[in-house]
C-alpha cells in the first residue's frame, strides 16, 4: 500500500521524525525558520497529514489548500489558537494537540519565572558579570519572600492545577479563579475559589493558565493592574495576548506592581519595547515546554496522532471531537 504523504513544517526531535518515517513518506521544511503563509499554502497541497507548530497560522485558506484527502493537522503544542478549528471541522480535517506531556515542564517554568522575578536572579547574574559585585551588602539586590505568601492562579486546567499543587512545599495559600469552581483543583491544591477582583487584590503572585480565546484576550489590563498589590508579581506562561503588554510595561514603570515574569508575548517574536526597558521583568523566548524529554514526547504524540488518523482510528488527543459525531 502506498505510504501516506506527510509534511512537517519544521525540524523536530529525531525520535519523532524516525517514528513518522517508519510509516509515512515525510517531507520536512529543511530550514530552521517559520514558513510564510504563501509557502504553507504550497507545501500542504495534496498531503494526507500535516504536522504543524504554534508559529504556523493554519487558517481556512491553508486547510482548503491541503485538499479533501487531508485527514489531520497535528499541532506540536498544547495550545491550538493558531488553527481555525471550526474551519478544519467544516473541511472534515482533524486537529490534534500535545497535552499532558508538557504539563510538568510548563508548570516548572512558571515556577522558574516566579523565583527568578521575586529573587531578581537574572538581574543579580548580570550585576555580577558586569563587574559590579564588590562584596556582600545588607541592601544588595533585595527581592521578595515566596514561602508563606498568597498565590493567585487564573485558569485551572492541567497546567494551572499542576503549578498550584507545587505550591504546597512553599506553604502558600492558593486562591484561584476560573469560569466556575473546580472541585478537583481544590482537592489537589487546597485552593479557594474567589472572583477575579478578589484574587488580584489579595495575591502576592498571580499566574495565568488560561487558553487564548476572545474572552481571555487582555484578561489582565490597566484596570487589573490597579487592583493588584504594589508588591505583586505577574507570571504568564499561557499566551501573550492574555495580558495587555503596553499596560503591563506602564504598570511596571509606575510601580503599580513589583515585577513580571513572562514566557509569552502579544506579537511574538516582537516584544513591547517599553517592556524591554523594565529591569523588574524577566522575559523568556517562549521556552516553557523546551526540555529535551518534553519536546521529544510532544513530537511522539504529534506523530501518534497522525498515525492513528492514517489508520482510520481516533487520534489520542483529538481536539475537534465533534468530527466523531
Ligand atoms: C506552547 O506554548 C504550547 O502550546 O505547547
Ligand atoms: C492547557 O492546555 C492545560 O493543559 O492546562
Coordinates of C-alpha atoms and ligand atoms in Angstrom, one line a residue:
X1 CA 0.0 0.0 0.0
X2 CA 1.2 3.5 -0.8
X3 CA 2.6 5.2 2.3
X4 CA 0.7 8.4 3.5
X5 CA 2.3 11.6 2.4
X6 CA 3.1 13.9 5.4
X7 CA 4.5 17.4 5.6
X8 CA 6.3 18.7 8.7
X9 CA 6.7 22.4 8.9
X10 CA 9.9 22.5 10.9
X11 CA 12.6 20.0 12.1
X12 CA 11.5 18.1 15.3
X13 CA 13.4 15.9 17.8
X14 CA 14.8 12.9 15.9
X15 CA 12.8 10.0 17.6
X16 CA 9.6 11.6 16.4
X17 CA 10.9 12.0 12.9
X18 CA 12.1 8.4 12.9
X19 CA 8.8 7.1 14.0
X20 CA 7.0 9.1 11.3
X21 CA 9.4 8.0 8.6
X22 CA 8.8 4.3 9.5
X23 CA 5.2 4.6 8.4
X24 CA 5.0 7.6 6.0
X25 CA 6.6 9.5 3.2
X26 CA 7.8 12.6 5.0
X27 CA 9.0 16.0 3.8
X28 CA 10.4 18.4 6.4
X29 CA 11.0 22.1 5.9
X30 CA 14.8 22.0 5.7
X31 CA 15.2 25.5 7.1
X32 CA 15.1 26.3 10.7
X33 CA 12.5 29.1 10.3
X34 CA 8.8 29.7 10.2
X35 CA 7.3 29.2 6.7
X36 CA 5.5 32.1 5.2
X37 CA 1.7 31.8 4.6
X38 CA 2.4 31.5 0.8
X39 CA 4.9 28.7 1.4
X40 CA 2.5 26.9 3.7
X41 CA -0.3 27.1 1.0
X42 CA 2.1 25.5 -1.4
X43 CA 3.7 22.9 0.9
X44 CA 0.4 21.5 2.4
X45 CA -1.1 20.8 -1.0
X46 CA -2.0 17.2 -1.6
X47 CA -0.8 15.9 1.8
X48 CA -2.5 13.2 3.8
X49 CA -1.4 14.9 7.0
X50 CA 0.5 18.0 8.2
X51 CA 2.5 18.3 11.4
X52 CA 2.5 22.0 12.3
X53 CA 3.7 24.3 15.0
X54 CA 2.2 27.0 17.1
X55 CA 4.1 29.5 15.0
X56 CA 2.1 28.4 11.8
X57 CA -1.1 30.2 11.1
X58 CA -3.4 27.5 9.9
X59 CA -6.4 29.4 8.6
X60 CA -9.2 28.3 6.2
X61 CA -7.0 29.1 3.1
X62 CA -4.3 26.7 4.3
X63 CA -6.9 24.0 5.2
X64 CA -8.5 24.3 1.8
X65 CA -5.2 24.3 0.1
X66 CA -4.3 20.9 1.7
X67 CA -7.2 19.3 -0.2
X68 CA -10.1 16.9 0.5
X69 CA -7.8 13.9 1.0
X70 CA -6.1 15.6 4.0
X71 CA -7.1 13.9 7.3
X72 CA -5.3 15.8 10.0
X73 CA -3.3 18.8 11.1
X74 CA -1.4 17.6 14.1
X75 CA -0.2 20.6 16.2
X76 CA 3.1 20.3 18.1
X77 CA 1.7 22.3 21.1
X78 CA -1.0 22.1 23.7
X79 CA -2.4 25.4 22.6
X80 CA -4.2 25.5 19.3
X81 CA -5.2 29.1 18.9
X82 CA -3.0 29.2 15.7
X83 CA -5.5 26.9 14.0
X84 CA -9.0 27.8 12.8
X85 CA -10.5 24.7 14.3
X86 CA -14.1 25.5 13.2
X87 CA -12.9 25.8 9.6
X88 CA -11.0 22.5 10.0
X89 CA -14.1 20.8 11.2
X90 CA -16.0 22.2 8.2
X91 CA -13.3 20.7 5.9
X92 CA -13.6 17.4 7.9
X93 CA -9.9 17.8 8.8
X94 CA -9.0 16.6 12.3
X95 CA -6.9 18.8 14.6
X96 CA -4.9 17.4 17.4
X97 CA -2.6 18.9 20.1
X98 CA 0.0 17.6 22.6
X99 CA -1.4 18.0 26.1
X100 CA -0.3 16.3 29.3
X101 CA 3.4 15.6 28.3
X102 CA 4.2 19.3 28.7
X103 CA 2.2 19.9 31.9
X104 CA 5.1 19.5 34.3
X105 CA 7.6 21.3 32.2
X106 CA 5.3 24.3 31.7
X107 CA 4.4 24.5 35.4
X108 CA 8.1 24.1 36.3
X109 CA 8.9 27.1 34.0
X110 CA 6.2 29.1 35.6
X111 CA 7.9 28.4 38.9
X112 CA 11.3 29.3 37.4
X113 CA 9.8 32.7 36.4
X114 CA 8.3 33.2 39.8
X115 CA 11.6 32.6 41.6
X116 CA 13.7 34.5 39.0
X117 CA 11.4 37.5 39.3
X118 CA 10.9 37.5 43.1
X119 CA 14.6 36.9 43.8
X120 CA 15.9 39.0 41.0
X121 CA 18.0 36.1 39.7
X122 CA 18.6 37.5 36.2
X123 CA 19.4 41.0 37.4
X124 CA 21.8 39.6 40.0
X125 CA 23.6 37.4 37.5
X126 CA 24.0 40.4 35.2
X127 CA 25.2 42.6 38.1
X128 CA 28.0 40.1 38.8
X129 CA 29.1 39.6 35.2
X130 CA 29.1 43.3 34.7
X131 CA 31.8 43.5 37.4
X132 CA 29.6 45.4 39.9
X133 CA 29.9 42.8 42.7
X134 CA 32.3 44.5 45.2
X135 CA 31.2 42.4 48.2
X136 CA 28.2 41.3 50.3
X137 CA 25.8 44.1 51.1
X138 CA 22.9 44.4 53.5
X139 CA 20.8 46.2 50.9
X140 CA 22.1 44.5 47.8
X141 CA 19.5 43.3 45.3
X142 CA 16.7 42.7 47.8
X143 CA 13.8 40.6 46.5
X144 CA 10.6 39.2 47.9
X145 CA 9.8 36.3 50.1
X146 CA 7.9 33.4 48.5
X147 CA 7.3 30.9 51.3
X148 CA 4.0 31.5 53.1
X149 CA 2.7 34.1 50.5
X150 CA -0.6 34.0 48.7
X151 CA -0.6 32.5 45.2
X152 CA -3.4 33.5 42.7
X153 CA -4.0 31.1 39.9
X154 CA -6.2 32.1 37.0
X155 CA -7.2 29.1 34.9
X156 CA -7.4 25.6 36.5
X157 CA -6.7 23.3 33.6
X158 CA -3.9 20.7 33.8
X159 CA -1.1 23.2 33.9
X160 CA -2.8 25.6 36.4
X161 CA -3.5 22.7 38.7
X162 CA 0.0 21.2 38.4
X163 CA 1.5 24.6 39.1
X164 CA -0.7 25.2 42.1
X165 CA -0.1 21.8 43.6
X166 CA 3.6 22.5 43.6
X167 CA 3.0 25.5 45.9
X168 CA 2.5 23.1 48.8
X169 CA 6.2 22.9 49.5
X170 CA 6.3 26.6 49.9
X171 CA 3.3 26.6 52.4
X172 CA 1.5 29.1 50.2
X173 CA -2.2 30.0 50.4
X174 CA -3.8 29.3 47.0
X175 CA -6.6 31.4 45.6
X176 CA -8.0 30.6 42.2
X177 CA -10.4 31.9 39.6
X178 CA -11.9 30.2 36.6
X179 CA -15.3 30.2 34.8
X180 CA -16.7 28.2 37.7
X181 CA -15.4 26.5 40.9
X182 CA -13.3 23.4 40.2
X183 CA -13.6 20.8 43.0
X184 CA -10.8 18.6 41.5
X185 CA -8.5 21.5 41.6
X186 CA -9.5 22.3 45.2
X187 CA -8.8 18.7 46.3
X188 CA -5.4 18.7 44.6
X189 CA -4.2 22.1 45.7
X190 CA -6.3 23.2 48.7
X191 CA -7.1 26.3 46.5
X192 CA -10.0 28.6 47.4
X193 CA -12.3 29.9 44.7
X194 CA -12.6 33.7 44.6
X195 CA -13.7 36.2 41.9
X196 CA -11.1 37.7 39.8
X197 CA -11.0 41.1 41.6
X198 CA -10.6 39.5 45.0
X199 CA -7.7 37.3 43.6
X200 CA -6.0 40.3 42.1
X201 CA -6.3 42.3 45.4
X202 CA -5.1 39.6 47.7
X203 CA -2.5 37.6 45.7
X204 CA 1.2 38.2 46.1
X205 CA 1.9 36.2 42.9
X206 CA -0.6 36.0 40.1
X207 CA 0.0 33.2 37.5
X208 CA -2.1 32.9 34.2
X209 CA -3.0 29.4 32.9
X210 CA -5.9 30.1 30.5
X211 CA -6.2 29.3 26.8
X212 CA -6.3 32.3 24.4
X213 CA -9.9 32.9 23.5
X214 CA -11.9 36.0 22.6
X215 CA -13.0 36.1 26.3
X216 CA -9.4 35.8 27.7
X217 CA -7.8 38.4 25.4
X218 CA -6.5 41.3 27.6
X219 CA -7.8 39.5 30.7
X220 CA -5.2 41.5 32.5
X221 CA -5.0 45.2 31.6
X222 CA -4.9 48.6 33.1
X223 CA -7.9 48.1 35.5
X224 CA -6.5 44.8 36.7
X225 CA -3.0 46.3 37.5
X226 CA -4.7 49.0 39.6
X227 CA -6.3 46.2 41.7
X228 CA -3.1 44.3 42.3
X229 CA -0.8 44.9 45.2
X230 CA 2.2 47.2 44.6
X231 CA 4.3 44.2 45.8
X232 CA 2.6 41.7 43.4
X233 CA 4.3 39.7 40.7
X234 CA 2.6 38.6 37.5
X235 CA 3.6 35.4 35.8
X236 CA 2.4 34.5 32.2
X237 CA 3.2 31.2 30.6
X238 CA -0.1 30.9 28.7
X239 CA -0.5 33.1 25.6
X240 CA 0.8 36.7 25.2
X241 CA -2.4 38.4 24.3
X242 CA -4.0 37.4 27.6
X243 CA -2.0 40.4 29.0
X244 CA -2.2 43.9 27.6
X245 CA 1.6 44.3 27.2
X246 CA 1.7 48.1 26.9
X247 CA -0.4 48.4 30.1
X248 CA 1.9 45.9 31.8
X249 CA 5.0 47.9 30.9
X250 CA 3.3 51.0 32.2
X251 CA 2.3 49.3 35.5
X252 CA 5.9 48.1 36.0
X253 CA 7.3 51.5 35.3
X254 CA 4.9 53.3 37.6
X255 CA 5.4 50.7 40.3
X256 CA 1.8 49.6 40.2
X257 CA 3.1 46.1 40.5
X258 CA 6.5 44.9 41.7
X259 CA 7.6 42.6 38.8
X260 CA 6.6 40.3 36.0
X261 CA 7.9 37.0 34.6
X262 CA 6.8 36.3 31.0
X263 CA 7.4 33.4 28.6
X264 CA 4.9 34.6 26.0
X265 CA 4.2 38.0 24.2
X266 CA 1.4 39.6 22.3
X267 CA 3.2 39.7 19.0
X268 CA 5.9 37.1 19.2
X269 CA 8.7 37.2 18.4
X270 CA 8.3 41.0 18.9
X271 CA 8.4 42.3 22.4
X272 CA 6.9 45.7 23.5
X273 CA 10.0 48.0 23.6
X274 CA 8.9 49.6 26.9
X275 CA 8.9 46.1 28.5
X276 CA 12.5 45.5 27.4
X277 CA 13.5 48.5 29.4
X278 CA 11.9 47.1 32.6
X279 CA 14.6 45.6 34.9
X280 CA 11.8 44.2 37.1
X281 CA 10.6 41.9 34.3
X282 CA 12.1 38.5 33.4
X283 CA 11.5 37.9 29.7
X284 CA 11.9 34.4 28.1
X285 CA 11.6 33.4 24.5
X286 CA 8.6 31.0 24.8
X287 CA 10.5 28.1 26.3
X288 CA 8.1 26.6 28.8
X289 CA 8.0 23.2 27.1
X290 CA 11.6 23.3 26.0
X291 CA 13.2 20.4 27.7
X292 CA 14.9 17.5 25.8
X293 CA 12.4 15.0 27.3
X294 CA 9.3 17.0 26.9
X295 CA 9.9 18.1 23.3
X296 CA 10.6 14.5 22.3
X297 CA 7.4 13.4 24.0
X298 CA 5.5 16.1 22.2
X299 CA 6.9 15.0 18.9
X300 CA 6.0 11.4 19.6
X301 CA 2.4 12.3 20.5
X302 CA 2.1 14.6 17.4
X303 CA 3.2 11.7 15.3
X304 CA 1.0 9.1 17.0
X305 CA -2.0 11.4 16.3
X306 CA -1.1 11.3 12.6
X307 CA -0.5 7.5 12.6
X308 CA -3.9 6.9 14.2
X309 CA -5.6 9.2 11.7
X310 CA -3.9 7.4 8.8
X311 CA -5.3 4.1 10.1
X312 CA -8.8 5.5 10.4
X313 CA -8.6 5.5 14.2
X314 CA -9.3 8.3 16.6
X315 CA -6.1 10.3 17.3
X316 CA -5.4 10.0 21.1
X317 CA -5.5 13.8 21.6
X318 CA -8.0 14.9 19.0
X319 CA -9.2 18.5 19.5
X320 CA -12.3 18.7 17.3
X321 CA -14.1 15.7 18.7
X322 CA -17.3 16.9 17.0
X323 CA -16.0 15.2 13.9
X324 CA -16.6 11.9 15.5
X325 CA -20.3 12.5 15.8
Ligands
LIG1 C1 3.2 26.1 23.9 O1 3.1 27.3 24.0 C2 2.2 25.1 23.6 O2 1.0 25.5 23.5 O3 2.5 23.9 23.6
LIG2 C1 -3.8 23.7 29.0 O1 -3.8 23.3 27.9 C2 -3.6 22.9 30.1 O2 -3.2 21.7 29.9 O3 -3.7 23.4 31.2

